[in-house]
Amino acid sequence: MKNVFSKDDVEAMSYNSNVRYLIEVSNKRAWLVSFIFGFIAIMSIIAVFLLTPLKQSVPYVIRVDNVTGMVDIISTLKDQTVVSKNSEALDKYFTANYVKLREQYYWDILEQDYYTVQVFSSNRISAEYQKIYAGANSRVKNLQNSVEVEIQIISVVLTNSAGANVATIRFNEIVKDLQSKTSKQTTKVATLTYEYVKELTTEKERIMNPLGFKVNTYRIDSEIAR
């Protein structure tokens, strides 16, 4: 059979075939690249989704020693609800620390102790505490900067009465006369009720008292000699 296609026709068809082949190869490469990038995008979304629960702010309760200034972490807060409210160790720490701050007397840190005690006190107890430092016969005017009062905690006993948390703290009160270099020691007993509240009024209070510890009643008695 005689070939009806000329040389030019053959070359044209060969050229068209090559172009079609190149287009098909290019399309396959384009689909492959698109698939790879699509797969990477999907994997990235999945990775972000899996890592999101791990990326969160975790606040810590930090305790600062009033004397040494050393800082240590008490516990971690999971949410706005206080963790370990029923922890005996925390209750003993806060109640004993409250008595120490309230009963001690150091001229150089008196203002700091005065404010801190009020942060840890309910409104009624705070008002009663302020009266100690008010008036002509206030504690400041009687002691001034010539006397120091050191508090040594002896024991802390936690109980519950009519649904209220009660702490009984025995402590030694050592009154030091800085001029005569003499001192007098007395053993006393502090009885207080306390709770943990969620609402604090200021940012400064939340920083100083992150667990919301509040004293609702407070009484001091001299220990009866046996």
PDB file of C-alpha atoms in Angstrom:
ATOM      1  CA  MET A   1       0.000   0.000   0.000  1.00  0.00           C
ATOM      2  CA  LYS A   2       1.356   3.338  -0.952  1.00  0.00           C
ATOM      3  CA  ASN A   3       2.131   5.742   1.901  1.00  0.00           C
ATOM      4  CA  VAL A   4      -0.279   8.665   1.612  1.00  0.00           C
ATOM      5  CA  PHE A   5       1.520  10.798   4.200  1.00  0.00           C
ATOM      6  CA  SER A   6       4.205  13.144   3.111  1.00  0.00           C
ATOM      7  CA  LYS A   7       7.421  13.673   4.996  1.00  0.00           C
ATOM      8  CA  ASP A   8       6.076  16.937   6.417  1.00  0.00           C
ATOM      9  CA  ASP A   9       2.947  15.166   7.650  1.00  0.00           C
ATOM     10  CA  VAL A  10       5.014  12.528   9.412  1.00  0.00           C
ATOM     11  CA  GLU A  11       7.176  15.160  11.077  1.00  0.00           C
ATOM     12  CA  ALA A  12       4.075  17.120  12.150  1.00  0.00           C
ATOM     13  CA  MET A  13       2.479  14.034  13.706  1.00  0.00           C
ATOM     14  CA  SER A  14       5.744  13.163  15.421  1.00  0.00           C
ATOM     15  CA  TYR A  15       5.976  16.676  16.817  1.00  0.00           C
ATOM     16  CA  ASN A  16       2.367  16.535  18.053  1.00  0.00           C
ATOM     17  CA  SER A  17       3.020  13.186  19.688  1.00  0.00           C
ATOM     18  CA  ASN A  18       6.069  14.549  21.504  1.00  0.00           C
ATOM     19  CA  VAL A  19       4.159  17.617  22.695  1.00  0.00           C
ATOM     20  CA  ARG A  20       1.285  15.437  23.916  1.00  0.00           C
ATOM     21  CA  TYR A  21       3.751  13.177  25.714  1.00  0.00           C
ATOM     22  CA  LEU A  22       5.499  16.112  27.392  1.00  0.00           C
ATOM     23  CA  ILE A  23       2.147  17.539  28.490  1.00  0.00           C
ATOM     24  CA  GLU A  24       1.118  14.188  29.983  1.00  0.00           C
ATOM     25  CA  VAL A  25       4.448  13.874  31.814  1.00  0.00           C
ATOM     26  CA  SER A  26       4.140  17.457  33.074  1.00  0.00           C
ATOM     27  CA  ASN A  27       0.579  16.797  34.265  1.00  0.00           C
ATOM     28  CA  LYS A  28       1.690  13.680  36.116  1.00  0.00           C
ATOM     29  CA  ARG A  29       4.496  15.614  37.804  1.00  0.00           C
ATOM     30  CA  ALA A  30       2.118  18.432  38.715  1.00  0.00           C
ATOM     31  CA  TRP A  31      -0.350  15.989  40.280  1.00  0.00           C
ATOM     32  CA  LEU A  32       2.479  14.272  42.151  1.00  0.00           C
ATOM     33  CA  VAL A  33       3.775  17.605  43.536  1.00  0.00           C
ATOM     34  CA  SER A  34       0.230  18.636  44.475  1.00  0.00           C
ATOM     35  CA  PHE A  35      -0.319  15.317  46.259  1.00  0.00           C
ATOM     36  CA  ILE A  36       2.965  15.644  48.192  1.00  0.00           C
ATOM     37  CA  PHE A  37       2.220  19.215  49.330  1.00  0.00           C
ATOM     38  CA  GLY A  38      -1.363  18.264  50.174  1.00  0.00           C
ATOM     39  CA  PHE A  39      -0.092  15.355  52.289  1.00  0.00           C
ATOM     40  CA  ILE A  40       2.384  17.644  54.081  1.00  0.00           C
ATOM     41  CA  ALA A  41      -0.373  20.188  54.778  1.00  0.00           C
ATOM     42  CA  ILE A  42      -2.663  17.520  56.223  1.00  0.00           C
ATOM     43  CA  MET A  43       0.131  16.111  58.407  1.00  0.00           C
ATOM     44  CA  SER A  44       0.949  19.632  59.659  1.00  0.00           C
ATOM     45  CA  ILE A  45      -2.685  20.232  60.642  1.00  0.00           C
ATOM     46  CA  ILE A  46      -2.789  16.900  62.470  1.00  0.00           C
ATOM     47  CA  ALA A  47       0.483  17.704  64.275  1.00  0.00           C
ATOM     48  CA  VAL A  48      -0.806  21.106  65.432  1.00  0.00           C
ATOM     49  CA  PHE A  49      -4.064  19.519  66.584  1.00  0.00           C
ATOM     50  CA  LEU A  50      -2.179  16.901  68.623  1.00  0.00           C
ATOM     51  CA  LEU A  51       0.220  19.441  70.173  1.00  0.00           C
ATOM     52  CA  THR A  52      -2.441  22.019  71.127  1.00  0.00           C
ATOM     53  CA  PRO A  53      -3.408  20.343  74.439  1.00  0.00           C
ATOM     54  CA  LEU A  54       0.274  20.330  75.455  1.00  0.00           C
ATOM     55  CA  LYS A  55       0.724  24.061  74.890  1.00  0.00           C
ATOM     56  CA  GLN A  56      -0.843  25.750  77.884  1.00  0.00           C
ATOM     57  CA  SER A  57       0.160  28.085  80.695  1.00  0.00           C
ATOM     58  CA  VAL A  58       0.668  26.279  83.984  1.00  0.00           C
ATOM     59  CA  PRO A  59       0.665  28.618  87.017  1.00  0.00           C
ATOM     60  CA  TYR A  60       2.594  27.632  90.143  1.00  0.00           C
ATOM     61  CA  VAL A  61       2.069  28.459  93.784  1.00  0.00           C
ATOM     62  CA  ILE A  62       5.323  29.990  94.986  1.00  0.00           C
ATOM     63  CA  ARG A  63       6.266  30.393  98.641  1.00  0.00           C
ATOM     64  CA  VAL A  64       8.780  33.024  99.761  1.00  0.00           C
ATOM     65  CA  ASP A  65      10.444  32.668 103.153  1.00  0.00           C
ATOM     66  CA  ASN A  66      10.012  35.950 105.068  1.00  0.00           C
ATOM     67  CA  VAL A  67      13.433  35.682 106.701  1.00  0.00           C
ATOM     68  CA  THR A  68      15.781  34.142 104.128  1.00  0.00           C
ATOM     69  CA  GLY A  69      13.970  35.173 100.953  1.00  0.00           C
ATOM     70  CA  MET A  70      14.291  31.641  99.554  1.00  0.00           C
ATOM     71  CA  VAL A  71      11.655  30.684  96.962  1.00  0.00           C
ATOM     72  CA  ASP A  72      10.150  27.232  96.499  1.00  0.00           C
ATOM     73  CA  ILE A  73       7.152  25.795  94.651  1.00  0.00           C
ATOM     74  CA  ILE A  74       4.338  24.451  96.816  1.00  0.00           C
ATOM     75  CA  SER A  75       2.072  22.984  94.115  1.00  0.00           C
ATOM     76  CA  THR A  76       0.686  23.397  90.621  1.00  0.00           C
ATOM     77  CA  LEU A  77      -2.724  24.928  89.853  1.00  0.00           C
ATOM     78  CA  LYS A  78      -4.702  23.054  87.202  1.00  0.00           C
ATOM     79  CA  ASP A  79      -7.529  25.593  86.943  1.00  0.00           C
ATOM     80  CA  GLN A  80      -9.180  28.420  88.860  1.00  0.00           C
ATOM     81  CA  THR A  81     -10.339  25.985  91.512  1.00  0.00           C
ATOM     82  CA  VAL A  82      -7.678  25.686  94.176  1.00  0.00           C
ATOM     83  CA  VAL A  83      -5.782  22.420  94.086  1.00  0.00           C
ATOM     84  CA  SER A  84      -5.113  20.604  97.353  1.00  0.00           C
ATOM     85  CA  LYS A  85      -7.493  22.679  99.457  1.00  0.00           C
ATOM     86  CA  ASN A  86      -7.725  19.770 101.857  1.00  0.00           C
ATOM     87  CA  SER A  87      -3.982  19.308 102.068  1.00  0.00           C
ATOM     88  CA  GLU A  88      -2.983  19.131 105.718  1.00  0.00           C
ATOM     89  CA  ALA A  89       0.511  20.393 104.923  1.00  0.00           C
ATOM     90  CA  LEU A  90      -0.850  23.534 103.235  1.00  0.00           C
ATOM     91  CA  ASP A  91      -3.337  24.186 106.033  1.00  0.00           C
ATOM     92  CA  LYS A  92      -0.622  23.919 108.663  1.00  0.00           C
ATOM     93  CA  TYR A  93       1.688  26.174 106.660  1.00  0.00           C
ATOM     94  CA  PHE A  94      -0.863  28.944 106.151  1.00  0.00           C
ATOM     95  CA  THR A  95      -2.267  28.901 109.687  1.00  0.00           C
ATOM     96  CA  ALA A  96       1.149  28.844 111.351  1.00  0.00           C
ATOM     97  CA  ASN A  97       2.471  31.513 108.999  1.00  0.00           C
ATOM     98  CA  TYR A  98      -0.545  33.709 109.736  1.00  0.00           C
ATOM     99  CA  VAL A  99       0.036  33.534 113.495  1.00  0.00           C
ATOM    100  CA  LYS A 100       3.724  34.258 113.035  1.00  0.00           C
ATOM    101  CA  LEU A 101       3.101  37.280 110.812  1.00  0.00           C
ATOM    102  CA  ARG A 102       0.388  38.654 113.078  1.00  0.00           C
ATOM    103  CA  GLU A 103       2.118  38.211 116.433  1.00  0.00           C
ATOM    104  CA  GLN A 104       5.736  38.990 115.576  1.00  0.00           C
ATOM    105  CA  TYR A 105       7.069  42.524 115.701  1.00  0.00           C
ATOM    106  CA  TYR A 106      10.085  43.767 113.740  1.00  0.00           C
ATOM    107  CA  TRP A 107      10.330  47.477 113.112  1.00  0.00           C
ATOM    108  CA  ASP A 108      11.997  47.182 109.690  1.00  0.00           C
ATOM    109  CA  ILE A 109       9.365  44.862 108.172  1.00  0.00           C
ATOM    110  CA  LEU A 110       6.367  45.975 110.226  1.00  0.00           C
ATOM    111  CA  GLU A 111       4.587  47.638 107.309  1.00  0.00           C
ATOM    112  CA  GLN A 112       4.964  44.535 105.129  1.00  0.00           C
ATOM    113  CA  ASP A 113       3.663  42.237 107.887  1.00  0.00           C
ATOM    114  CA  TYR A 114       0.789  44.625 108.603  1.00  0.00           C
ATOM    115  CA  TYR A 115      -0.418  44.524 105.005  1.00  0.00           C
ATOM    116  CA  THR A 116       0.121  40.754 104.574  1.00  0.00           C
ATOM    117  CA  VAL A 117      -1.936  39.912 107.661  1.00  0.00           C
ATOM    118  CA  GLN A 118      -4.849  41.886 106.240  1.00  0.00           C
ATOM    119  CA  VAL A 119      -4.577  40.043 102.904  1.00  0.00           C
ATOM    120  CA  PHE A 120      -4.972  36.733 104.788  1.00  0.00           C
ATOM    121  CA  SER A 121      -7.820  38.041 106.987  1.00  0.00           C
ATOM    122  CA  SER A 122     -11.549  38.334 106.399  1.00  0.00           C
ATOM    123  CA  ASN A 123     -12.988  41.847 106.543  1.00  0.00           C
ATOM    124  CA  ARG A 124     -14.060  41.509 110.185  1.00  0.00           C
ATOM    125  CA  ILE A 125     -10.745  40.102 111.376  1.00  0.00           C
ATOM    126  CA  SER A 126      -8.858  42.697 109.348  1.00  0.00           C
ATOM    127  CA  ALA A 127     -10.814  45.488 111.048  1.00  0.00           C
ATOM    128  CA  GLU A 128     -10.053  44.016 114.481  1.00  0.00           C
ATOM    129  CA  TYR A 129      -6.362  43.729 113.607  1.00  0.00           C
ATOM    130  CA  GLN A 130      -6.169  47.365 112.476  1.00  0.00           C
ATOM    131  CA  LYS A 131      -7.402  48.506 115.901  1.00  0.00           C
ATOM    132  CA  ILE A 132      -4.234  47.051 117.463  1.00  0.00           C
ATOM    133  CA  TYR A 133      -2.185  49.619 115.555  1.00  0.00           C
ATOM    134  CA  ALA A 134      -4.595  52.545 115.968  1.00  0.00           C
ATOM    135  CA  GLY A 135      -5.046  55.111 118.705  1.00  0.00           C
ATOM    136  CA  ALA A 136      -2.844  56.552 121.413  1.00  0.00           C
ATOM    137  CA  ASN A 137      -2.153  53.133 122.957  1.00  0.00           C
ATOM    138  CA  SER A 138      -1.290  51.372 119.702  1.00  0.00           C
ATOM    139  CA  ARG A 139       1.268  48.609 119.476  1.00  0.00           C
ATOM    140  CA  VAL A 140       3.609  50.812 117.455  1.00  0.00           C
ATOM    141  CA  LYS A 141       3.622  53.603 120.051  1.00  0.00           C
ATOM    142  CA  ASN A 142       4.196  51.143 122.888  1.00  0.00           C
ATOM    143  CA  LEU A 143       7.006  49.161 121.259  1.00  0.00           C
ATOM    144  CA  GLN A 144       8.371  51.559 118.620  1.00  0.00           C
ATOM    145  CA  ASN A 145      11.818  50.428 117.423  1.00  0.00           C
ATOM    146  CA  SER A 146      13.157  49.489 120.859  1.00  0.00           C
ATOM    147  CA  VAL A 147      11.433  46.111 121.162  1.00  0.00           C
ATOM    148  CA  GLU A 148      11.303  43.015 118.982  1.00  0.00           C
ATOM    149  CA  VAL A 149       8.839  40.129 119.310  1.00  0.00           C
ATOM    150  CA  GLU A 150       9.961  36.748 117.976  1.00  0.00           C
ATOM    151  CA  ILE A 151       7.461  33.937 117.403  1.00  0.00           C
ATOM    152  CA  GLN A 152       8.481  30.287 117.574  1.00  0.00           C
ATOM    153  CA  ILE A 153       5.786  27.838 116.437  1.00  0.00           C
ATOM    154  CA  ILE A 154       5.608  24.748 118.655  1.00  0.00           C
ATOM    155  CA  SER A 155       2.719  22.780 117.194  1.00  0.00           C
ATOM    156  CA  VAL A 156      -0.272  23.033 114.866  1.00  0.00           C
ATOM    157  CA  VAL A 157      -3.406  20.925 115.394  1.00  0.00           C
ATOM    158  CA  LEU A 158      -6.148  20.924 112.741  1.00  0.00           C
ATOM    159  CA  THR A 159      -9.745  20.013 113.568  1.00  0.00           C
ATOM    160  CA  ASN A 160     -13.257  20.667 112.293  1.00  0.00           C
ATOM    161  CA  SER A 161     -16.094  22.220 114.270  1.00  0.00           C
ATOM    162  CA  ALA A 162     -19.643  22.684 112.936  1.00  0.00           C
ATOM    163  CA  GLY A 163     -18.316  22.533 109.373  1.00  0.00           C
ATOM    164  CA  ALA A 164     -15.585  25.133 109.985  1.00  0.00           C
ATOM    165  CA  ASN A 165     -11.860  24.475 109.665  1.00  0.00           C
ATOM    166  CA  VAL A 166     -10.174  25.088 113.017  1.00  0.00           C
ATOM    167  CA  ALA A 167      -6.455  25.384 113.762  1.00  0.00           C
ATOM    168  CA  THR A 168      -4.915  25.457 117.238  1.00  0.00           C
ATOM    169  CA  ILE A 169      -1.351  26.758 117.243  1.00  0.00           C
ATOM    170  CA  ARG A 170       0.932  26.690 120.287  1.00  0.00           C
ATOM    171  CA  PHE A 171       3.840  29.093 120.111  1.00  0.00           C
ATOM    172  CA  ASN A 172       6.488  30.825 122.169  1.00  0.00           C
ATOM    173  CA  GLU A 173       6.411  34.610 122.220  1.00  0.00           C
ATOM    174  CA  ILE A 174       9.843  36.032 122.976  1.00  0.00           C
ATOM    175  CA  VAL A 175       9.810  39.759 123.746  1.00  0.00           C
ATOM    176  CA  LYS A 176      13.276  41.303 123.404  1.00  0.00           C
ATOM    177  CA  ASP A 177      14.187  44.695 124.832  1.00  0.00           C
ATOM    178  CA  LEU A 178      16.861  45.973 122.473  1.00  0.00           C
ATOM    179  CA  GLN A 179      18.085  48.625 124.893  1.00  0.00           C
ATOM    180  CA  SER A 180      18.497  46.511 128.025  1.00  0.00           C
ATOM    181  CA  LYS A 181      19.313  43.348 126.052  1.00  0.00           C
ATOM    182  CA  THR A 182      16.806  41.361 128.102  1.00  0.00           C
ATOM    183  CA  SER A 183      14.053  39.029 126.911  1.00  0.00           C
ATOM    184  CA  LYS A 184      10.923  37.373 128.255  1.00  0.00           C
ATOM    185  CA  GLN A 185       9.352  34.206 126.894  1.00  0.00           C
ATOM    186  CA  THR A 186       5.678  33.302 127.159  1.00  0.00           C
ATOM    187  CA  THR A 187       3.870  30.295 125.722  1.00  0.00           C
ATOM    188  CA  LYS A 188       0.533  31.125 124.098  1.00  0.00           C
ATOM    189  CA  VAL A 189      -2.198  29.388 122.131  1.00  0.00           C
ATOM    190  CA  ALA A 190      -3.861  30.824 119.020  1.00  0.00           C
ATOM    191  CA  THR A 191      -7.212  29.419 117.899  1.00  0.00           C
ATOM    192  CA  LEU A 192      -8.507  30.391 114.483  1.00  0.00           C
ATOM    193  CA  THR A 193     -10.981  29.297 111.834  1.00  0.00           C
ATOM    194  CA  TYR A 194     -10.150  29.597 108.161  1.00  0.00           C
ATOM    195  CA  GLU A 195     -11.298  28.884 104.615  1.00  0.00           C
ATOM    196  CA  TYR A 196     -10.150  29.228 101.018  1.00  0.00           C
ATOM    197  CA  VAL A 197     -12.085  31.726  98.925  1.00  0.00           C
ATOM    198  CA  LYS A 198     -12.126  32.106  95.131  1.00  0.00           C
ATOM    199  CA  GLU A 199     -12.651  35.846  94.851  1.00  0.00           C
ATOM    200  CA  LEU A 200      -9.829  38.253  95.725  1.00  0.00           C
ATOM    201  CA  THR A 201     -10.244  41.995  95.301  1.00  0.00           C
ATOM    202  CA  THR A 202      -6.955  43.112  93.759  1.00  0.00           C
ATOM    203  CA  GLU A 203      -4.171  41.736  91.579  1.00  0.00           C
ATOM    204  CA  LYS A 204      -1.709  42.335  94.402  1.00  0.00           C
ATOM    205  CA  GLU A 205      -3.818  40.144  96.700  1.00  0.00           C
ATOM    206  CA  ARG A 206      -3.921  37.373  94.099  1.00  0.00           C
ATOM    207  CA  ILE A 207      -0.135  37.456  93.833  1.00  0.00           C
ATOM    208  CA  MET A 208       0.392  37.396  97.610  1.00  0.00           C
ATOM    209  CA  ASN A 209      -2.409  34.932  98.334  1.00  0.00           C
ATOM    210  CA  PRO A 210      -2.967  32.727  95.255  1.00  0.00           C
ATOM    211  CA  LEU A 211      -4.937  30.071  97.160  1.00  0.00           C
ATOM    212  CA  GLY A 212      -7.338  32.597  98.710  1.00  0.00           C
ATOM    213  CA  PHE A 213      -6.574  31.657 102.342  1.00  0.00           C
ATOM    214  CA  LYS A 214      -8.703  33.704 104.771  1.00  0.00           C
ATOM    215  CA  VAL A 215      -8.960  33.711 108.575  1.00  0.00           C
ATOM    216  CA  ASN A 216     -12.539  34.194 109.816  1.00  0.00           C
ATOM    217  CA  THR A 217     -12.087  34.106 113.602  1.00  0.00           C
ATOM    218  CA  TYR A 218      -8.996  34.604 115.761  1.00  0.00           C
ATOM    219  CA  ARG A 219      -8.318  34.309 119.479  1.00  0.00           C
ATOM    220  CA  ILE A 220      -5.141  34.366 121.593  1.00  0.00           C
ATOM    221  CA  ASP A 221      -4.868  32.780 125.055  1.00  0.00           C
ATOM    222  CA  SER A 222      -1.963  32.356 127.423  1.00  0.00           C
ATOM    223  CA  GLU A 223      -1.195  28.704 128.006  1.00  0.00           C
ATOM    224  CA  ILE A 224      -2.373  27.506 131.413  1.00  0.00           C
ATOM    225  CA  ALA A 225       0.540  26.338 133.537  1.00  0.00           C
ATOM    226  CA  ARG A 226       0.270  22.730 134.673  1.00  0.00           C
TER     227      ARG A 226
END
